[in-house]
Coordinates of C-alpha atoms in Angstrom, one line a residue:
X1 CA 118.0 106.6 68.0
X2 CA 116.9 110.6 67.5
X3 CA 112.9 111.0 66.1
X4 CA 112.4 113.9 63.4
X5 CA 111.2 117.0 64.8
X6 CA 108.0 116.6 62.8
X7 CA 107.9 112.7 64.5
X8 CA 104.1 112.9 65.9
X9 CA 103.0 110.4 69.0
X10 CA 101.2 108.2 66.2
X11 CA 104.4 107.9 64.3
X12 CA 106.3 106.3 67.9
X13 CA 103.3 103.5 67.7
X14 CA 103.5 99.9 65.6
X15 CA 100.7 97.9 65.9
X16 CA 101.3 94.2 65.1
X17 CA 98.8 93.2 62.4
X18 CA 96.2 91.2 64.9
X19 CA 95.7 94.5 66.8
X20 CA 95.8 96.7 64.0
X21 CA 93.2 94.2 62.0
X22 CA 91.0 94.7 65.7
X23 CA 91.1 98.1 66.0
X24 CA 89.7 98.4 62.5
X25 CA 87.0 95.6 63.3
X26 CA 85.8 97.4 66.4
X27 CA 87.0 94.4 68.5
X28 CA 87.7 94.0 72.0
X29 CA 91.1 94.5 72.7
X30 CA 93.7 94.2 76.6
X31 CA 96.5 95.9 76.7
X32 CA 99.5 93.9 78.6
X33 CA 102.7 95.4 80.6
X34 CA 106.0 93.9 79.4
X35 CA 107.9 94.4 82.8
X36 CA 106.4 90.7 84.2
X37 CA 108.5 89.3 81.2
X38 CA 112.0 91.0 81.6
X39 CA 111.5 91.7 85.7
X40 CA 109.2 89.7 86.9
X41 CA 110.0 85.9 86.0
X42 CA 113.0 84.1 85.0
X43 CA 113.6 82.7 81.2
X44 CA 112.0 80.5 80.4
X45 CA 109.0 81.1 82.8
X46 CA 108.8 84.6 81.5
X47 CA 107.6 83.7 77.5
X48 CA 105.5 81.0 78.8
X49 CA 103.6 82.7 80.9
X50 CA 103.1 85.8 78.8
X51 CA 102.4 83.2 76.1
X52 CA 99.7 81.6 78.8
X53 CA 98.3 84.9 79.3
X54 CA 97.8 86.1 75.3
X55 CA 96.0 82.7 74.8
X56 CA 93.4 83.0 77.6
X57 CA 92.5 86.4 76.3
X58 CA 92.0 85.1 73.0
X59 CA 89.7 82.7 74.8
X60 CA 87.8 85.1 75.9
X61 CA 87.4 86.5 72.6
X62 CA 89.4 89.3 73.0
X63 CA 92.8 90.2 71.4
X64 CA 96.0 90.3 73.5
X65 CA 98.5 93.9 73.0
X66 CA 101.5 93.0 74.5
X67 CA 103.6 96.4 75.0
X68 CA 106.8 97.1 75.2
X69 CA 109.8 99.2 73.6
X70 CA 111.8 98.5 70.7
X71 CA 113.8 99.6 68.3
X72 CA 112.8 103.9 69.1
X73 CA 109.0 102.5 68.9
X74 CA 106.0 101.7 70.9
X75 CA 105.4 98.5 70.5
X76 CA 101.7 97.2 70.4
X77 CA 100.8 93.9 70.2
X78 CA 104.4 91.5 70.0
X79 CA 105.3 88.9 67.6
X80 CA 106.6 85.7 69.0
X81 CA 110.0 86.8 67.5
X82 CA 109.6 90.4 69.5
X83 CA 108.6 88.4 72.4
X84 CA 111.6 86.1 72.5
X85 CA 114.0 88.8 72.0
X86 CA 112.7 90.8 74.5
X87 CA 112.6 87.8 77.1
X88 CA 116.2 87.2 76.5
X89 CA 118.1 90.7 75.9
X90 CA 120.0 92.3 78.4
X91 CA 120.5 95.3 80.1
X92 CA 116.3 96.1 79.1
X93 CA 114.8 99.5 80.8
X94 CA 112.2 99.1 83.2
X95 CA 110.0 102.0 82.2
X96 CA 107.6 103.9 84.1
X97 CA 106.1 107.5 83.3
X98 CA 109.5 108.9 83.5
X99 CA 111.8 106.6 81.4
X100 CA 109.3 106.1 78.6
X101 CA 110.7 109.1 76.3
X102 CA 114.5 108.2 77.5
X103 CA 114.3 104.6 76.2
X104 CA 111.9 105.9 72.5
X105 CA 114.6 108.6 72.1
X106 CA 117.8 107.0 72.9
X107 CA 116.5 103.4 70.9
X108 CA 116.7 101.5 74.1
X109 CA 114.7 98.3 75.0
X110 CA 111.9 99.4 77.1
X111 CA 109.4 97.1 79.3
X112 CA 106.8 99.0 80.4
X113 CA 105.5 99.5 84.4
X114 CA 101.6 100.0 84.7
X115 CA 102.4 103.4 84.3
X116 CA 104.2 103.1 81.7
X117 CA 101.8 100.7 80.2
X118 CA 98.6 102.8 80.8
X119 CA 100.5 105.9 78.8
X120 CA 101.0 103.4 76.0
X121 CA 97.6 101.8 76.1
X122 CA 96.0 105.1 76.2
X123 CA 97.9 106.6 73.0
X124 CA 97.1 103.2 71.1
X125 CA 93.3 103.4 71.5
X126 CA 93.3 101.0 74.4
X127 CA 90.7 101.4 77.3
X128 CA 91.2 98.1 79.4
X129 CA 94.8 96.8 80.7
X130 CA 95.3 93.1 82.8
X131 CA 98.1 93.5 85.2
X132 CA 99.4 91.3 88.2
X133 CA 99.5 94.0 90.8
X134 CA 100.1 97.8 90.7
X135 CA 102.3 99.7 92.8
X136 CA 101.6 101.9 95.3
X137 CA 103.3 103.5 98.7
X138 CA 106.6 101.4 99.9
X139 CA 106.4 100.7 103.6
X140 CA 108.6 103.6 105.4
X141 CA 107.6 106.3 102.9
X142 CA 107.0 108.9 105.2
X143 CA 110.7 108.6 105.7
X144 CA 111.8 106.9 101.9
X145 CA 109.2 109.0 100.4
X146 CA 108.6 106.0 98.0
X147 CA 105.2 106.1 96.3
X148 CA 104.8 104.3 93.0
X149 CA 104.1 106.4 90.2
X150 CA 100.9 103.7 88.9
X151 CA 99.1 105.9 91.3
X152 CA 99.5 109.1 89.6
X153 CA 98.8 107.6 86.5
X154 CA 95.5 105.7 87.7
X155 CA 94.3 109.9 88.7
X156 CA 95.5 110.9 85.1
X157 CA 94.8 108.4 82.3
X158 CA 91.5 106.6 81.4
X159 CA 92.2 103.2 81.3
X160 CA 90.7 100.0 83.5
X161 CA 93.3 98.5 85.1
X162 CA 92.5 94.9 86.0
X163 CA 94.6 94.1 89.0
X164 CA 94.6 91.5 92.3
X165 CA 95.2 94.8 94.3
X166 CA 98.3 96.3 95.2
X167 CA 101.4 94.4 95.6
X168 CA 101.2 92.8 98.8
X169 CA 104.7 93.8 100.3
X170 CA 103.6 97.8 100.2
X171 CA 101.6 99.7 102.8
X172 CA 98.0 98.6 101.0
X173 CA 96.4 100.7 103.9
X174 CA 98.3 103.9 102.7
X175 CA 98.2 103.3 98.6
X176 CA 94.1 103.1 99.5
X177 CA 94.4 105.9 101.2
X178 CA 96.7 107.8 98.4
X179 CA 94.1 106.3 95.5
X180 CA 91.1 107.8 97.4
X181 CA 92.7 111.4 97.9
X182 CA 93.3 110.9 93.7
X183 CA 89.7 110.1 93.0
X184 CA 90.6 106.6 91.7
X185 CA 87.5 104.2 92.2
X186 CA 89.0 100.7 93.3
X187 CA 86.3 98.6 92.4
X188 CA 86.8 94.4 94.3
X189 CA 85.4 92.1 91.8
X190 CA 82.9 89.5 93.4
X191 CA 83.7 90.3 96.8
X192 CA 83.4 92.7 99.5
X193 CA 87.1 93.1 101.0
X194 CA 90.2 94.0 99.3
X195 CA 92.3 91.5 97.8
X196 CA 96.5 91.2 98.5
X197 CA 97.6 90.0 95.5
X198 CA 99.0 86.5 96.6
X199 CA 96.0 86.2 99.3
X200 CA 92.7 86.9 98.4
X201 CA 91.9 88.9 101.6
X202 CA 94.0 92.2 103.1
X203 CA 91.8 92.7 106.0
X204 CA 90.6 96.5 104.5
X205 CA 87.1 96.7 103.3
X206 CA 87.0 97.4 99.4
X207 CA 85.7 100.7 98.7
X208 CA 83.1 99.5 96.0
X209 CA 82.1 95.8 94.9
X210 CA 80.5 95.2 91.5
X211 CA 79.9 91.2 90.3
X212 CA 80.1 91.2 86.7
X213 CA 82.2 92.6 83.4
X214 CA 78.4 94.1 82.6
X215 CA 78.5 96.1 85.5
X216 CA 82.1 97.3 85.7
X217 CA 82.0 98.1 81.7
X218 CA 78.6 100.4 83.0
X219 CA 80.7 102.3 85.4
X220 CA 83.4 102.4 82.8
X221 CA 81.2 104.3 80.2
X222 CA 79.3 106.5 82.7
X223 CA 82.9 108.1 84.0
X224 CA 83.9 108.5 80.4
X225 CA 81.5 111.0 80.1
X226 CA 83.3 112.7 82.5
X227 CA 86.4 114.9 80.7
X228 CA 89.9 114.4 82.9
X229 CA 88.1 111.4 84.8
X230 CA 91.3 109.1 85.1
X231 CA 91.4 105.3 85.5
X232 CA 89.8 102.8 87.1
X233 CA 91.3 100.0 89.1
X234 CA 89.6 96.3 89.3
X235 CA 91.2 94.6 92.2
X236 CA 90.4 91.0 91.0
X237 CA 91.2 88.0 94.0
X238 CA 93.5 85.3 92.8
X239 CA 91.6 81.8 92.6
X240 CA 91.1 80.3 95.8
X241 CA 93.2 77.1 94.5
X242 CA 96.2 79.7 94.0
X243 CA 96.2 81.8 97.2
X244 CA 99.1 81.9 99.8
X245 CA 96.9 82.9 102.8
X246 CA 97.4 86.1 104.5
X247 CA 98.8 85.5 107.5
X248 CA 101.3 82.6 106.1
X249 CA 102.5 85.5 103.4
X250 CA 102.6 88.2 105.9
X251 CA 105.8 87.0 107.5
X252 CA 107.9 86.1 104.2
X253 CA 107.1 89.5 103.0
X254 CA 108.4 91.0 106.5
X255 CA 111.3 88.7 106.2
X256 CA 112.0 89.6 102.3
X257 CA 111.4 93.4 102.8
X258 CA 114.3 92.9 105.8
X259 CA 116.7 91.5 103.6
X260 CA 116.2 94.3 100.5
X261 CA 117.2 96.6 103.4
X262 CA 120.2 94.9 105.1
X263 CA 121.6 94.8 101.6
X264 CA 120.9 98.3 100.8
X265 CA 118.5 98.1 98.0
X266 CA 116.4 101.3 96.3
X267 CA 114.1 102.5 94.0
X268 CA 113.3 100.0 91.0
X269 CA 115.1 97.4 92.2
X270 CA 113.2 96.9 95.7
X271 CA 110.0 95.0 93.5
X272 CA 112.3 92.7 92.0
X273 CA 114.3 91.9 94.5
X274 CA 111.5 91.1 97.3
X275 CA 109.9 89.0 94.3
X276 CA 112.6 87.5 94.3
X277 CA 113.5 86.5 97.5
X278 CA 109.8 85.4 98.3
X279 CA 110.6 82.9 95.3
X280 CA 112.9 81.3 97.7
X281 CA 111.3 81.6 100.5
X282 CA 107.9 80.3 99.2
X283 CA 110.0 77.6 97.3
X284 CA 108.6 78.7 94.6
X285 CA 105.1 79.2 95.3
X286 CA 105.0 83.0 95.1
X287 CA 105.8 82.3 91.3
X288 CA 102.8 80.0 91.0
X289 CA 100.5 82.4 92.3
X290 CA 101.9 85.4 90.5
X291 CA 101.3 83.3 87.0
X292 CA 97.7 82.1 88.1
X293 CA 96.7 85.7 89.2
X294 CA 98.0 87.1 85.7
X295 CA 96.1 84.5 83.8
X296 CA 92.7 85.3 86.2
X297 CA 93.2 89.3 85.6
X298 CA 93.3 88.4 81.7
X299 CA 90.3 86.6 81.9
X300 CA 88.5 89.2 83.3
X301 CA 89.9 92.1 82.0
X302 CA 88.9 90.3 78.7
X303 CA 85.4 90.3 79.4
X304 CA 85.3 93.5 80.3
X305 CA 86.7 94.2 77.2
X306 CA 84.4 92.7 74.8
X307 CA 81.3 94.3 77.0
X308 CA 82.9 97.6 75.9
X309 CA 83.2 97.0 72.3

């Protein structure tokens, strides 16, 4: 699918109606990556959970804006039609910064990254975004040179990125370090170390610590007076109930990360593969934890929300 060469970035956008009707309301509104649905869990886990997710924000009182890319659009806010057709068609993009534009102008089926995601949110009107983890520097990038573009995009666009930290199978130490030289604040929620997604400690003290949705929407508004201020990132623990402790994760990862190697894999397709071979691994509990620390980012990032609008 080709765009007009009058097409304007608000042409590219579709709203569904609940996030059009909240935008016009002033209501408090999280954006939602689509890549956990078509990269992250298998059908029928994948609709569920992002199902799961959508109704804990409306809990919260906020609205859910699921994006994603369909049809040559910018999908904002899914129907539960888009959702299952999305969850079950093949061959879908996995979009970061750089793919977005392919998959609008070629009419490909996009699920958008955090990067990917933030770009999207930000051109909608959206200031907060719920995420399971970002991504950050790979392990062996000072030979791979394989840095996650979510970092660039946390230094560029303004939107709050609710996270439980960095995914745990990358160099956290060096993705802190990265997100520091990029002025990013990486504020811990309710605690004073650094969560690792999975665990809710990394062993890295957390740059800043704030305690409530009141105090992070504060910092939110203060650096919006700021012009070119970037994004914030939340690093949110998973619930205590949900963790796989550090040092019990620690050696799947290092055993995963082996086998992504052996085998040759690259790029993209290292995330999905670890993830996947830590579902083994874990029987399964990696997958439990990912879906309760999704749910717990919503929650939050929901709050937030709603003390911004």
């Amino acid at each position: 699918m080709t765009h007009p060469d009058t097409a304007t970035l608000k042409d590219l956008i579709v709203y569904n109606d609940e996030v059009r009707a909240a935008l016009a309301a002033d209501k408090p509104i999280v954006a939602l990556e689509s890549t956990i649905i078509t990269h992250g869990m298998p059908f029928p886990q994948n609709v569920e959970t992002a199902r799961r997710v959508e109704a804990d924000i409306r809990a919260e009182g906020a609205v859910p804006a699921t994006i994603a890319i369909m049809d040559g659009r910018i999908m904002v806010g899914l129907s539960d039609t888009d959702l299952d057709r999305l969850a079950q068609a093949d061959n879908v993009m996995k979009c970061s910064r750089a793919d977005l534009t392919f998959a609008l102008a070629s009419g490909l089926y996009g699920a958008t990254t955090v990067a990917a995601t933030m770009m999207a949110a930000d051109a909608a009107g959206l200031k907060v975004f719920a995420t399971g983890g970002i991504g950050g520097v790979h392990k062996g990038a000072e030979l791979s040179f394989d840095i996650s573009a979510d970092l660039d995009e946390l230094a560029r666009t303004p939107v709050c990125v609710v996270s439980a930290g960095a995914k745990a199978l990358l160099d956290i130490p060096k993705t802190l370090e990265v997100l520091e030289t990029k002025g990013v604040p990486v504020i811990a929620y309710g605690t004073k170390e650094l969560p690792a997604f999975w665990s809710r400690s990394s062993g890295l003290p957390a740059p800043y610590s704030l305690n409530s949705a009141t105090e992070i929407a504060a910092l939110l508004k203060t650096r919006a007076l700021f012009a070119d201020h970037g994004g914030i990132l939340i690093a949110n623990p998973v619930p205590e109930t949900d963790e796989i402790p550090q040092d019990e994760m620690a050696g799947y990862i290092d055993t995963a990360i082996r086998k992504a190697e052996t085998e040759n894999i690259r790029g993209k397709e290292v995330t999905p593969f670890v993830l996947g071979a830590l579902f083994d691994l874990t029987g399964g509990r990696s997958l439990e934890t990912n879906i309760a620390l999704v749910r717990n980012n919503a929650r939050l990032a929901a709050r937030i929300a709603a003390e911004l609008a």
